[in-house]
Amino acid sequence: MQITSNMRINSERLWDSLMDMAKIGPGVAGGNNRQTLTDADAEGRRLFQHWCDEAGCTMGIDQMGTMFARREGTDPDALPVYVGSHLDTQPTGGRYDGVLGVLAGLEIVRQLNDLNIKTKHPIVVTNWTNEEGARFPPAMVASGVFAGVHTLDWAYDRQDADGLRLGDELKRIGYLGDEPVGARKMHAFYELHIEQGPVLENENIEVGVVTHGQGLAWLQLTLTGRESHTGSTPMPMRLNAGLGMARITELVNDIALSHAPLAVGAIGHCDVYPNSRNIIPGKAVFTIDFRHPQKEVIADMTNRLRSGAKEIADNIGLGLEIEQVGGFDPVTFDERCVASVRNAAERLGYTHRDLVSGAGHDACWINQVAPTAMVMCPCVGGLSHNEAEEITPEWAAAAADVLFHAVVETAEIVT
């Protein structure tokens, strides 16, 4: 039996599930604050587990608290097809970032049950722990441990702003599983996510077929000058760390523009000291985020930043320290899985285009250990990590239909 174009998910049920999950950990402006391993996250996990139990799935939880809801296949030796994303949010997060991918995966299982369709391969709906990294930096920690990028002990030792450890909080909310992380073998992994960018909406495209994920480099710069009075210090005698940061900000922008249109770069976080209105900053600490889908371009951007920042600091008379504090190489998703997504969009008659993901996702790490692909749907104004984040039920349905077809085709319907 082959999957046919009339097979679709129950779009109303998917949307109702999204709205029900959004009631847990409400934000202050219509979004969500369901940060990882908080009481709200635990409540969201329990609701997800309840829905999975109703759908007849068996739940596994690994030592990072990642949840794996399994619908059995007919072949006990066939590796499962995994599908999912994350339920945790930013402190001022939206209702769809990550959540859509998890609940669309659950909707696949529900619809297969409704249609009484069996698959050769099991299907496992996944909720990865701490994708956002908002409470316990960095992002994508659990999938990183699963892929062997991080060690379990290192992940457990991540601390939030109050000094609480990730491992202790996992135990506190009751989601410290005993399954070894990374022990599962995957036939494939699919992740649906909102675009978090404006391309699909601007071009009136319904579905994004993600072929690559941008690599990134995070650099932390420390400029050291001399604090002095803003009113009485002559301009030629100033060692202004704030001035150095301003000139490096422009340098970052110029470097990214030189690799248009795919390169991006910006200073995201900055601190100036002593941060007083009548004192020239004697120190500035700030981070730079460079991204591009080609590794050699990221290397070029970071090398030019290092040399250009040194020249700026030397000209002003500032001390300079540069530390790479994070990053990962660009991702090329599996050709066969990507083709399954693209073919599904064509079969269903949805407008689609290839995309490069500008954000990191759990799929980026899982791609190192299993064939992986991503599906994206538009979001209004490209706005994400914001309570005003919005999508339409029609966008959610189109992307979930494509995900349904790609996953079920890969899991192989049994006649």
mmCIF file of C-alpha atoms in Angstrom:
data_model
loop_
_atom_site.group_PDB
_atom_site.id
_atom_site.type_symbol
_atom_site.label_atom_id
_atom_site.label_comp_id
_atom_site.label_asym_id
_atom_site.label_seq_id
_atom_site.Cartn_x
_atom_site.Cartn_y
_atom_site.Cartn_z
ATOM 1 C CA MET A 1 0.000 0.000 0.000
ATOM 2 C CA GLN A 2 1.304 3.436 -0.944
ATOM 3 C CA ILE A 3 0.552 6.702 0.792
ATOM 4 C CA THR A 4 -1.813 8.802 -1.319
ATOM 5 C CA SER A 5 -2.529 12.519 -1.583
ATOM 6 C CA ASN A 6 -5.911 12.187 0.149
ATOM 7 C CA MET A 7 -4.201 11.107 3.381
ATOM 8 C CA ARG A 8 -3.933 14.174 5.612
ATOM 9 C CA ILE A 9 -3.623 14.943 9.282
ATOM 10 C CA ASN A 10 -6.571 16.140 11.375
ATOM 11 C CA SER A 11 -5.749 19.839 11.259
ATOM 12 C CA GLU A 12 -8.394 20.887 13.784
ATOM 13 C CA ARG A 13 -7.116 18.375 16.334
ATOM 14 C CA LEU A 14 -3.544 19.551 15.815
ATOM 15 C CA TRP A 15 -4.521 23.185 16.320
ATOM 16 C CA ASP A 16 -6.584 22.353 19.420
ATOM 17 C CA SER A 17 -3.569 20.525 20.863
ATOM 18 C CA LEU A 18 -1.349 23.549 20.223
ATOM 19 C CA MET A 19 -3.822 25.790 22.028
ATOM 20 C CA ASP A 20 -4.159 23.375 24.950
ATOM 21 C CA MET A 21 -0.384 23.168 25.391
ATOM 22 C CA ALA A 22 -0.186 26.974 25.239
ATOM 23 C CA LYS A 23 -2.324 27.171 28.391
ATOM 24 C CA ILE A 24 0.623 25.727 30.333
ATOM 25 C CA GLY A 25 3.259 28.265 31.315
ATOM 26 C CA PRO A 26 1.478 31.305 29.891
ATOM 27 C CA GLY A 27 3.514 34.412 29.212
ATOM 28 C CA VAL A 28 2.438 37.957 29.922
ATOM 29 C CA ALA A 29 1.620 38.928 26.318
ATOM 30 C CA GLY A 30 -0.053 35.915 24.740
ATOM 31 C CA GLY A 31 2.952 33.627 24.431
ATOM 32 C CA ASN A 32 4.617 31.181 26.781
ATOM 33 C CA ASN A 33 7.231 31.008 29.509
ATOM 34 C CA ARG A 34 7.797 27.267 29.798
ATOM 35 C CA GLN A 35 11.526 27.174 30.327
ATOM 36 C CA THR A 36 13.198 23.813 30.551
ATOM 37 C CA LEU A 37 12.915 21.803 33.772
ATOM 38 C CA THR A 38 10.623 24.315 35.469
ATOM 39 C CA ASP A 39 7.328 23.283 37.018
ATOM 40 C CA ALA A 40 5.607 24.529 33.850
ATOM 41 C CA ASP A 41 7.831 22.311 31.713
ATOM 42 C CA ALA A 42 6.959 19.351 33.935
ATOM 43 C CA GLU A 43 3.253 20.088 33.503
ATOM 44 C CA GLY A 44 3.663 20.312 29.728
ATOM 45 C CA ARG A 45 5.529 17.021 29.715
ATOM 46 C CA ARG A 46 2.746 15.347 31.692
ATOM 47 C CA LEU A 47 0.110 16.560 29.241
ATOM 48 C CA PHE A 48 2.197 15.279 26.320
ATOM 49 C CA GLN A 49 2.637 11.918 28.056
ATOM 50 C CA HIS A 50 -1.116 11.726 28.699
ATOM 51 C CA TRP A 51 -1.834 12.297 25.021
ATOM 52 C CA CYS A 52 0.763 9.691 24.028
ATOM 53 C CA ASP A 53 -0.782 7.168 26.430
ATOM 54 C CA GLU A 54 -4.190 7.808 24.871
ATOM 55 C CA ALA A 55 -2.665 7.176 21.433
ATOM 56 C CA GLY A 56 -1.376 3.790 22.558
ATOM 57 C CA CYS A 57 2.315 4.708 22.644
ATOM 58 C CA THR A 58 4.877 3.404 25.109
ATOM 59 C CA MET A 59 7.074 6.085 26.678
ATOM 60 C CA GLY A 60 10.809 5.923 27.214
ATOM 61 C CA ILE A 61 12.825 8.591 29.019
ATOM 62 C CA ASP A 62 16.593 8.822 28.852
ATOM 63 C CA GLN A 63 19.090 10.197 31.366
ATOM 64 C CA MET A 64 18.733 13.675 29.859
ATOM 65 C CA GLY A 65 14.968 13.612 30.309
ATOM 66 C CA THR A 66 14.253 13.370 26.588
ATOM 67 C CA MET A 67 10.884 11.700 25.978
ATOM 68 C CA PHE A 68 10.398 9.009 23.318
ATOM 69 C CA ALA A 69 6.791 7.937 22.591
ATOM 70 C CA ARG A 70 6.813 4.772 20.471
ATOM 71 C CA ARG A 71 4.122 3.432 18.144
ATOM 72 C CA GLU A 72 5.055 -0.125 17.270
ATOM 73 C CA GLY A 73 5.752 -1.319 13.747
ATOM 74 C CA THR A 74 5.106 -4.737 12.289
ATOM 75 C CA ASP A 75 8.794 -5.674 11.958
ATOM 76 C CA PRO A 76 10.456 -6.080 15.359
ATOM 77 C CA ASP A 77 13.889 -5.780 13.758
ATOM 78 C CA ALA A 78 13.193 -2.568 11.825
ATOM 79 C CA LEU A 79 14.793 0.586 13.197
ATOM 80 C CA PRO A 80 12.278 3.278 14.195
ATOM 81 C CA VAL A 81 11.576 6.507 12.329
ATOM 82 C CA TYR A 82 11.864 9.362 14.803
ATOM 83 C CA VAL A 83 9.977 12.643 14.574
ATOM 84 C CA GLY A 84 9.781 15.569 16.975
ATOM 85 C CA SER A 85 11.271 18.742 18.369
ATOM 86 C CA HIS A 86 10.988 20.418 21.805
ATOM 87 C CA LEU A 87 8.353 21.681 24.254
ATOM 88 C CA ASP A 88 10.538 24.111 26.230
ATOM 89 C CA THR A 89 10.336 27.814 25.409
ATOM 90 C CA GLN A 90 12.206 31.062 25.821
ATOM 91 C CA PRO A 91 11.267 33.244 28.844
ATOM 92 C CA THR A 92 9.168 35.330 26.450
ATOM 93 C CA GLY A 93 8.569 32.636 23.864
ATOM 94 C CA GLY A 94 5.836 31.888 21.379
ATOM 95 C CA ARG A 95 3.270 29.106 21.247
ATOM 96 C CA TYR A 96 4.707 27.311 18.217
ATOM 97 C CA ASP A 97 8.533 27.320 18.304
ATOM 98 C CA GLY A 98 9.374 23.645 18.783
ATOM 99 C CA VAL A 99 5.923 22.753 20.084
ATOM 100 C CA LEU A 100 4.513 22.463 16.565
ATOM 101 C CA GLY A 101 7.119 19.830 15.726
ATOM 102 C CA VAL A 102 6.331 17.675 18.761
ATOM 103 C CA LEU A 103 2.551 17.853 18.449
ATOM 104 C CA ALA A 104 2.634 17.338 14.665
ATOM 105 C CA GLY A 105 4.576 14.155 15.382
ATOM 106 C CA LEU A 106 1.868 13.086 17.826
ATOM 107 C CA GLU A 107 -0.783 13.922 15.221
ATOM 108 C CA ILE A 108 0.917 11.500 12.801
ATOM 109 C CA VAL A 109 0.409 8.703 15.314
ATOM 110 C CA ARG A 110 -3.176 9.737 16.014
ATOM 111 C CA GLN A 111 -4.059 9.853 12.329
ATOM 112 C CA LEU A 112 -2.458 6.490 11.616
ATOM 113 C CA ASN A 113 -4.590 5.085 14.432
ATOM 114 C CA ASP A 114 -7.720 6.687 12.967
ATOM 115 C CA LEU A 115 -6.944 5.253 9.517
ATOM 116 C CA ASN A 116 -5.983 1.876 11.003
ATOM 117 C CA ILE A 117 -2.694 1.988 9.100
ATOM 118 C CA LYS A 118 0.262 -0.087 10.207
ATOM 119 C CA THR A 119 3.874 0.653 9.331
ATOM 120 C CA LYS A 120 6.837 -1.660 9.040
ATOM 121 C CA HIS A 121 9.081 0.618 11.078
ATOM 122 C CA PRO A 122 8.044 1.880 14.508
ATOM 123 C CA ILE A 123 7.439 5.637 14.756
ATOM 124 C CA VAL A 124 8.807 7.465 17.796
ATOM 125 C CA VAL A 125 7.622 10.969 18.721
ATOM 126 C CA THR A 126 10.376 12.856 20.536
ATOM 127 C CA ASN A 127 10.525 15.784 22.961
ATOM 128 C CA TRP A 128 14.166 16.826 23.339
ATOM 129 C CA THR A 129 15.193 18.406 26.657
ATOM 130 C CA ASN A 130 16.590 21.955 26.795
ATOM 131 C CA GLU A 131 16.635 22.797 23.121
ATOM 132 C CA GLU A 132 16.328 26.512 23.796
ATOM 133 C CA GLY A 133 19.206 26.780 26.247
ATOM 134 C CA ALA A 134 17.505 29.852 27.747
ATOM 135 C CA ARG A 135 17.774 28.580 31.309
ATOM 136 C CA PHE A 136 20.753 26.244 30.948
ATOM 137 C CA PRO A 137 23.060 27.418 28.135
ATOM 138 C CA PRO A 138 23.961 26.353 25.514
ATOM 139 C CA ALA A 139 21.093 25.396 23.235
ATOM 140 C CA MET A 140 20.348 21.846 22.026
ATOM 141 C CA VAL A 141 22.005 20.214 25.027
ATOM 142 C CA ALA A 142 20.146 16.883 25.163
ATOM 143 C CA SER A 143 20.404 16.206 21.440
ATOM 144 C CA GLY A 144 24.070 17.188 21.692
ATOM 145 C CA VAL A 145 24.636 14.537 24.369
ATOM 146 C CA PHE A 146 22.682 12.037 22.255
ATOM 147 C CA ALA A 147 24.982 12.725 19.295
ATOM 148 C CA GLY A 148 28.134 12.488 21.422
ATOM 149 C CA VAL A 149 28.964 16.194 21.128
ATOM 150 C CA HIS A 150 28.664 16.743 24.900
ATOM 151 C CA THR A 151 29.209 14.398 27.814
ATOM 152 C CA LEU A 152 26.428 13.579 30.243
ATOM 153 C CA ASP A 153 28.359 14.891 33.251
ATOM 154 C CA TRP A 154 29.094 18.163 31.447
ATOM 155 C CA ALA A 155 25.384 18.572 30.659
ATOM 156 C CA TYR A 156 24.356 17.822 34.236
ATOM 157 C CA ASP A 157 26.710 20.544 35.487
ATOM 158 C CA ARG A 158 25.110 23.339 33.419
ATOM 159 C CA GLN A 159 23.788 26.002 35.787
ATOM 160 C CA ASP A 160 21.008 28.553 35.533
ATOM 161 C CA ALA A 161 21.177 32.162 36.760
ATOM 162 C CA ASP A 162 20.393 31.016 40.303
ATOM 163 C CA GLY A 163 23.163 28.416 40.344
ATOM 164 C CA LEU A 164 20.795 25.436 40.039
ATOM 165 C CA ARG A 165 22.222 22.435 38.167
ATOM 166 C CA LEU A 166 20.515 20.881 35.165
ATOM 167 C CA GLY A 167 20.961 17.372 36.561
ATOM 168 C CA ASP A 168 19.408 18.311 39.912
ATOM 169 C CA GLU A 169 16.439 20.005 38.243
ATOM 170 C CA LEU A 170 15.840 16.959 36.029
ATOM 171 C CA LYS A 171 15.542 14.873 39.160
ATOM 172 C CA ARG A 172 13.406 17.454 40.970
ATOM 173 C CA ILE A 173 10.681 17.519 38.308
ATOM 174 C CA GLY A 174 10.687 13.723 37.995
ATOM 175 C CA TYR A 175 12.105 13.352 34.496
ATOM 176 C CA LEU A 176 15.551 11.917 35.166
ATOM 177 C CA GLY A 177 15.226 8.714 33.185
ATOM 178 C CA ASP A 178 17.475 5.671 33.395
ATOM 179 C CA GLU A 179 17.875 4.969 29.679
ATOM 180 C CA PRO A 180 21.444 5.638 28.445
ATOM 181 C CA VAL A 181 21.598 8.709 26.228
ATOM 182 C CA GLY A 182 22.362 7.888 22.599
ATOM 183 C CA ALA A 183 21.679 4.174 22.933
ATOM 184 C CA ARG A 184 18.771 4.378 20.494
ATOM 185 C CA LYS A 185 19.423 3.710 16.825
ATOM 186 C CA MET A 186 17.385 5.589 14.239
ATOM 187 C CA HIS A 187 16.256 4.691 10.745
ATOM 188 C CA ALA A 188 15.694 8.418 10.181
ATOM 189 C CA PHE A 189 14.758 11.608 12.044
ATOM 190 C CA TYR A 190 12.390 14.353 10.875
ATOM 191 C CA GLU A 191 11.765 17.708 12.543
ATOM 192 C CA LEU A 192 9.055 20.231 11.748
ATOM 193 C CA HIS A 193 9.659 23.810 12.874
ATOM 194 C CA ILE A 194 8.390 27.281 12.179
ATOM 195 C CA GLU A 195 10.785 29.120 9.905
ATOM 196 C CA GLN A 196 11.752 31.845 12.417
ATOM 197 C CA GLY A 197 12.430 34.012 9.376
ATOM 198 C CA PRO A 198 10.445 35.961 6.767
ATOM 199 C CA VAL A 199 11.275 34.160 3.519
ATOM 200 C CA LEU A 200 8.294 31.793 3.203
ATOM 201 C CA GLU A 201 5.714 34.408 4.139
ATOM 202 C CA ASN A 202 7.264 37.063 1.905
ATOM 203 C CA GLU A 203 7.232 34.716 -1.085
ATOM 204 C CA ASN A 204 3.781 33.282 -0.267
ATOM 205 C CA ILE A 205 5.240 29.770 -0.004
ATOM 206 C CA GLU A 206 3.467 27.180 2.143
ATOM 207 C CA VAL A 207 6.287 24.746 2.951
ATOM 208 C CA GLY A 208 10.035 25.025 3.399
ATOM 209 C CA VAL A 209 12.211 22.046 2.447
ATOM 210 C CA VAL A 210 15.306 22.460 4.606
ATOM 211 C CA THR A 211 18.418 21.287 2.792
ATOM 212 C CA HIS A 212 21.102 22.770 5.055
ATOM 213 C CA GLY A 213 21.578 24.310 8.462
ATOM 214 C CA GLN A 214 23.875 27.263 8.902
ATOM 215 C CA GLY A 215 27.050 26.775 10.847
ATOM 216 C CA LEU A 216 27.919 29.367 13.410
ATOM 217 C CA ALA A 217 30.774 30.801 15.420
ATOM 218 C CA TRP A 218 30.274 32.632 18.708
ATOM 219 C CA LEU A 219 33.119 34.885 19.797
ATOM 220 C CA GLN A 220 33.421 36.797 23.055
ATOM 221 C CA LEU A 221 35.549 39.944 22.951
ATOM 222 C CA THR A 222 36.891 41.849 25.942
ATOM 223 C CA LEU A 223 38.216 45.367 25.366
ATOM 224 C CA THR A 224 40.147 47.003 28.187
ATOM 225 C CA GLY A 225 40.750 50.739 28.339
ATOM 226 C CA ARG A 226 40.710 53.209 31.225
ATOM 227 C CA GLU A 227 37.790 54.613 33.187
ATOM 228 C CA SER A 228 37.848 58.397 33.403
ATOM 229 C CA HIS A 229 35.541 61.372 33.719
ATOM 230 C CA THR A 230 33.485 62.114 30.605
ATOM 231 C CA GLY A 231 33.586 65.845 31.204
ATOM 232 C CA SER A 232 37.177 66.504 32.137
ATOM 233 C CA THR A 233 39.168 63.988 30.088
ATOM 234 C CA PRO A 234 40.468 65.491 26.805
ATOM 235 C CA MET A 235 39.425 63.533 23.734
ATOM 236 C CA PRO A 236 42.989 62.591 22.658
ATOM 237 C CA MET A 237 43.702 61.152 26.134
ATOM 238 C CA ARG A 238 40.758 58.781 26.319
ATOM 239 C CA LEU A 239 41.012 54.985 26.269
ATOM 240 C CA ASN A 240 37.350 54.377 25.493
ATOM 241 C CA ALA A 241 36.352 50.708 25.437
ATOM 242 C CA GLY A 242 32.862 51.710 24.321
ATOM 243 C CA LEU A 243 34.282 53.407 21.239
ATOM 244 C CA GLY A 244 36.176 50.231 20.376
ATOM 245 C CA MET A 245 33.002 48.165 20.695
ATOM 246 C CA ALA A 246 31.131 50.606 18.449
ATOM 247 C CA ARG A 247 33.761 50.364 15.706
ATOM 248 C CA ILE A 248 33.857 46.565 15.966
ATOM 249 C CA THR A 249 30.065 46.517 15.684
ATOM 250 C CA GLU A 250 30.362 48.224 12.321
ATOM 251 C CA LEU A 251 33.172 45.839 11.345
ATOM 252 C CA VAL A 252 30.953 42.814 12.107
ATOM 253 C CA ASN A 253 28.201 44.244 9.928
ATOM 254 C CA ASP A 254 30.590 44.924 7.027
ATOM 255 C CA ILE A 255 32.087 41.422 7.215
ATOM 256 C CA ALA A 256 28.653 39.758 7.107
ATOM 257 C CA LEU A 257 27.507 41.974 4.219
ATOM 258 C CA SER A 258 30.585 41.017 2.224
ATOM 259 C CA HIS A 259 29.259 37.440 2.111
ATOM 260 C CA ALA A 260 25.680 38.360 1.210
ATOM 261 C CA PRO A 261 23.070 37.055 0.900
ATOM 262 C CA LEU A 262 23.531 33.998 3.132
ATOM 263 C CA ALA A 263 25.934 35.333 5.773
ATOM 264 C CA VAL A 264 24.685 37.005 8.930
ATOM 265 C CA GLY A 265 26.514 38.580 11.826
ATOM 266 C CA ALA A 266 25.733 40.747 14.825
ATOM 267 C CA ILE A 267 26.723 41.644 18.343
ATOM 268 C CA GLY A 268 24.019 40.185 20.543
ATOM 269 C CA HIS A 269 25.014 40.582 24.192
ATOM 270 C CA CYS A 270 27.175 43.379 25.555
ATOM 271 C CA ASP A 271 28.236 44.782 28.912
ATOM 272 C CA VAL A 272 30.144 48.002 29.460
ATOM 273 C CA TYR A 273 31.816 48.914 32.737
ATOM 274 C CA PRO A 274 31.188 50.719 34.962
ATOM 275 C CA ASN A 275 28.084 51.639 32.951
ATOM 276 C CA SER A 276 27.743 55.094 34.483
ATOM 277 C CA ARG A 277 26.573 58.130 32.534
ATOM 278 C CA ASN A 278 29.569 60.323 33.404
ATOM 279 C CA ILE A 279 32.354 57.731 33.204
ATOM 280 C CA ILE A 280 34.096 56.730 29.994
ATOM 281 C CA PRO A 281 33.845 52.916 29.763
ATOM 282 C CA GLY A 282 37.070 51.245 30.841
ATOM 283 C CA LYS A 283 35.936 47.785 29.802
ATOM 284 C CA ALA A 284 33.519 46.255 27.294
ATOM 285 C CA VAL A 285 32.606 42.575 27.031
ATOM 286 C CA PHE A 286 30.426 41.478 24.115
ATOM 287 C CA THR A 287 29.578 38.496 21.954
ATOM 288 C CA ILE A 288 29.574 38.154 18.174
ATOM 289 C CA ASP A 289 27.435 35.651 16.255
ATOM 290 C CA PHE A 290 28.521 34.772 12.701
ATOM 291 C CA ARG A 291 26.513 32.285 10.598
ATOM 292 C CA HIS A 292 26.768 30.822 7.090
ATOM 293 C CA PRO A 293 26.052 27.441 5.438
ATOM 294 C CA GLN A 294 29.694 27.044 4.345
ATOM 295 C CA LYS A 295 32.442 26.279 6.838
ATOM 296 C CA GLU A 296 35.126 28.149 4.918
ATOM 297 C CA VAL A 297 33.051 31.344 4.920
ATOM 298 C CA ILE A 298 32.629 31.180 8.695
ATOM 299 C CA ALA A 299 36.398 30.754 8.988
ATOM 300 C CA ASP A 300 36.960 33.778 6.767
ATOM 301 C CA MET A 301 34.568 35.911 8.801
ATOM 302 C CA THR A 302 36.152 34.984 12.125
ATOM 303 C CA ASN A 303 39.690 35.507 10.795
ATOM 304 C CA ARG A 304 38.805 38.942 9.447
ATOM 305 C CA LEU A 305 37.133 39.811 12.722
ATOM 306 C CA ARG A 306 40.226 38.862 14.698
ATOM 307 C CA SER A 307 42.575 40.931 12.559
ATOM 308 C CA GLY A 308 40.183 43.864 12.204
ATOM 309 C CA ALA A 309 39.369 43.995 15.909
ATOM 310 C CA LYS A 310 43.081 43.989 16.773
ATOM 311 C CA GLU A 311 43.679 46.903 14.419
ATOM 312 C CA ILE A 312 40.802 48.855 15.971
ATOM 313 C CA ALA A 313 41.977 48.145 19.511
ATOM 314 C CA ASP A 314 45.571 49.080 18.702
ATOM 315 C CA ASN A 315 44.504 52.370 17.109
ATOM 316 C CA ILE A 316 42.585 53.387 20.240
ATOM 317 C CA GLY A 317 45.133 51.978 22.674
ATOM 318 C CA LEU A 318 42.895 49.225 24.082
ATOM 319 C CA GLY A 319 43.697 45.762 25.326
ATOM 320 C CA LEU A 320 41.913 42.969 23.454
ATOM 321 C CA GLU A 321 41.029 39.380 24.297
ATOM 322 C CA ILE A 322 39.082 37.129 21.916
ATOM 323 C CA GLU A 323 37.635 33.775 22.962
ATOM 324 C CA GLN A 324 35.529 31.396 20.867
ATOM 325 C CA VAL A 325 32.714 30.442 23.221
ATOM 326 C CA GLY A 326 30.582 28.281 20.961
ATOM 327 C CA GLY A 327 29.749 27.140 17.484
ATOM 328 C CA PHE A 328 29.166 24.236 15.177
ATOM 329 C CA ASP A 329 29.855 23.359 11.574
ATOM 330 C CA PRO A 330 27.252 23.793 8.818
ATOM 331 C CA VAL A 331 24.838 20.912 8.328
ATOM 332 C CA THR A 332 23.914 19.173 5.083
ATOM 333 C CA PHE A 333 20.773 17.145 5.629
ATOM 334 C CA ASP A 334 20.323 13.651 4.210
ATOM 335 C CA GLU A 335 19.497 13.712 0.489
ATOM 336 C CA ARG A 336 16.966 10.875 0.649
ATOM 337 C CA CYS A 337 15.119 12.361 3.625
ATOM 338 C CA VAL A 338 15.119 15.799 2.010
ATOM 339 C CA ALA A 339 13.754 14.233 -1.181
ATOM 340 C CA SER A 340 10.973 12.590 0.855
ATOM 341 C CA VAL A 341 9.957 16.002 2.176
ATOM 342 C CA ARG A 342 10.117 17.618 -1.266
ATOM 343 C CA ASN A 343 8.193 14.767 -2.916
ATOM 344 C CA ALA A 344 5.535 14.961 -0.217
ATOM 345 C CA ALA A 345 5.009 18.671 -0.826
ATOM 346 C CA GLU A 346 4.680 18.052 -4.567
ATOM 347 C CA ARG A 347 2.318 15.100 -4.092
ATOM 348 C CA LEU A 348 0.062 17.178 -1.874
ATOM 349 C CA GLY A 349 0.129 20.199 -4.164
ATOM 350 C CA TYR A 350 1.660 22.634 -1.688
ATOM 351 C CA THR A 351 3.898 25.446 -2.854
ATOM 352 C CA HIS A 352 7.405 24.858 -1.568
ATOM 353 C CA ARG A 353 10.995 25.953 -1.849
ATOM 354 C CA ASP A 354 14.388 24.882 -0.533
ATOM 355 C CA LEU A 355 15.590 26.675 2.598
ATOM 356 C CA VAL A 356 18.747 26.981 4.652
ATOM 357 C CA SER A 357 17.911 27.105 8.356
ATOM 358 C CA GLY A 358 19.377 30.173 9.981
ATOM 359 C CA ALA A 359 18.787 28.832 13.496
ATOM 360 C CA GLY A 360 20.166 25.792 15.258
ATOM 361 C CA HIS A 361 17.819 22.855 15.889
ATOM 362 C CA ASP A 362 18.039 19.416 17.469
ATOM 363 C CA ALA A 363 18.042 18.018 13.932
ATOM 364 C CA CYS A 364 21.450 19.635 13.409
ATOM 365 C CA TRP A 365 23.037 17.386 16.044
ATOM 366 C CA ILE A 366 20.985 14.285 15.214
ATOM 367 C CA ASN A 367 22.118 14.602 11.595
ATOM 368 C CA GLN A 368 25.529 13.424 12.838
ATOM 369 C CA VAL A 369 24.149 10.029 13.911
ATOM 370 C CA ALA A 370 21.126 9.392 11.664
ATOM 371 C CA PRO A 371 19.665 10.416 8.281
ATOM 372 C CA THR A 372 17.807 13.637 9.024
ATOM 373 C CA ALA A 373 15.660 16.296 7.361
ATOM 374 C CA MET A 374 13.525 19.263 8.368
ATOM 375 C CA VAL A 375 10.219 20.771 7.278
ATOM 376 C CA MET A 376 9.352 24.428 7.899
ATOM 377 C CA CYS A 377 6.174 26.464 7.850
ATOM 378 C CA PRO A 378 5.931 30.260 7.593
ATOM 379 C CA CYS A 379 5.561 32.530 10.608
ATOM 380 C CA VAL A 380 4.097 36.020 10.571
ATOM 381 C CA GLY A 381 6.761 38.637 9.928
ATOM 382 C CA GLY A 382 9.465 36.044 10.533
ATOM 383 C CA LEU A 383 9.068 36.819 14.248
ATOM 384 C CA SER A 384 10.139 34.187 16.756
ATOM 385 C CA HIS A 385 11.520 34.005 20.314
ATOM 386 C CA ASN A 386 8.835 36.563 21.031
ATOM 387 C CA GLU A 387 5.383 36.273 22.588
ATOM 388 C CA ALA A 388 3.925 37.849 19.450
ATOM 389 C CA GLU A 389 5.079 34.842 17.384
ATOM 390 C CA GLU A 390 2.197 33.718 15.168
ATOM 391 C CA ILE A 391 1.314 31.177 12.484
ATOM 392 C CA THR A 392 -1.993 30.282 10.839
ATOM 393 C CA PRO A 393 -3.881 26.985 11.169
ATOM 394 C CA GLU A 394 -3.522 26.572 7.408
ATOM 395 C CA TRP A 395 0.269 26.910 7.554
ATOM 396 C CA ALA A 396 0.444 24.397 10.398
ATOM 397 C CA ALA A 397 -1.762 21.957 8.502
ATOM 398 C CA ALA A 398 0.239 22.154 5.272
ATOM 399 C CA ALA A 399 3.580 21.559 6.980
ATOM 400 C CA ALA A 400 2.137 18.790 9.164
ATOM 401 C CA ASP A 401 0.653 17.086 6.093
ATOM 402 C CA VAL A 402 4.081 17.100 4.439
ATOM 403 C CA LEU A 403 5.678 15.783 7.617
ATOM 404 C CA PHE A 404 3.028 13.052 7.820
ATOM 405 C CA HIS A 405 3.737 11.891 4.276
ATOM 406 C CA ALA A 406 7.533 11.995 4.650
ATOM 407 C CA VAL A 407 7.510 10.088 7.951
ATOM 408 C CA VAL A 408 4.956 7.486 6.909
ATOM 409 C CA GLU A 409 6.613 6.915 3.540
ATOM 410 C CA THR A 410 9.929 6.363 5.336
ATOM 411 C CA ALA A 411 8.268 4.053 7.898
ATOM 412 C CA GLU A 412 6.680 2.053 5.011
ATOM 413 C CA ILE A 413 2.985 1.309 5.087
ATOM 414 C CA VAL A 414 2.168 -2.392 5.435
ATOM 415 C CA THR A 415 -0.648 -3.684 3.235
#
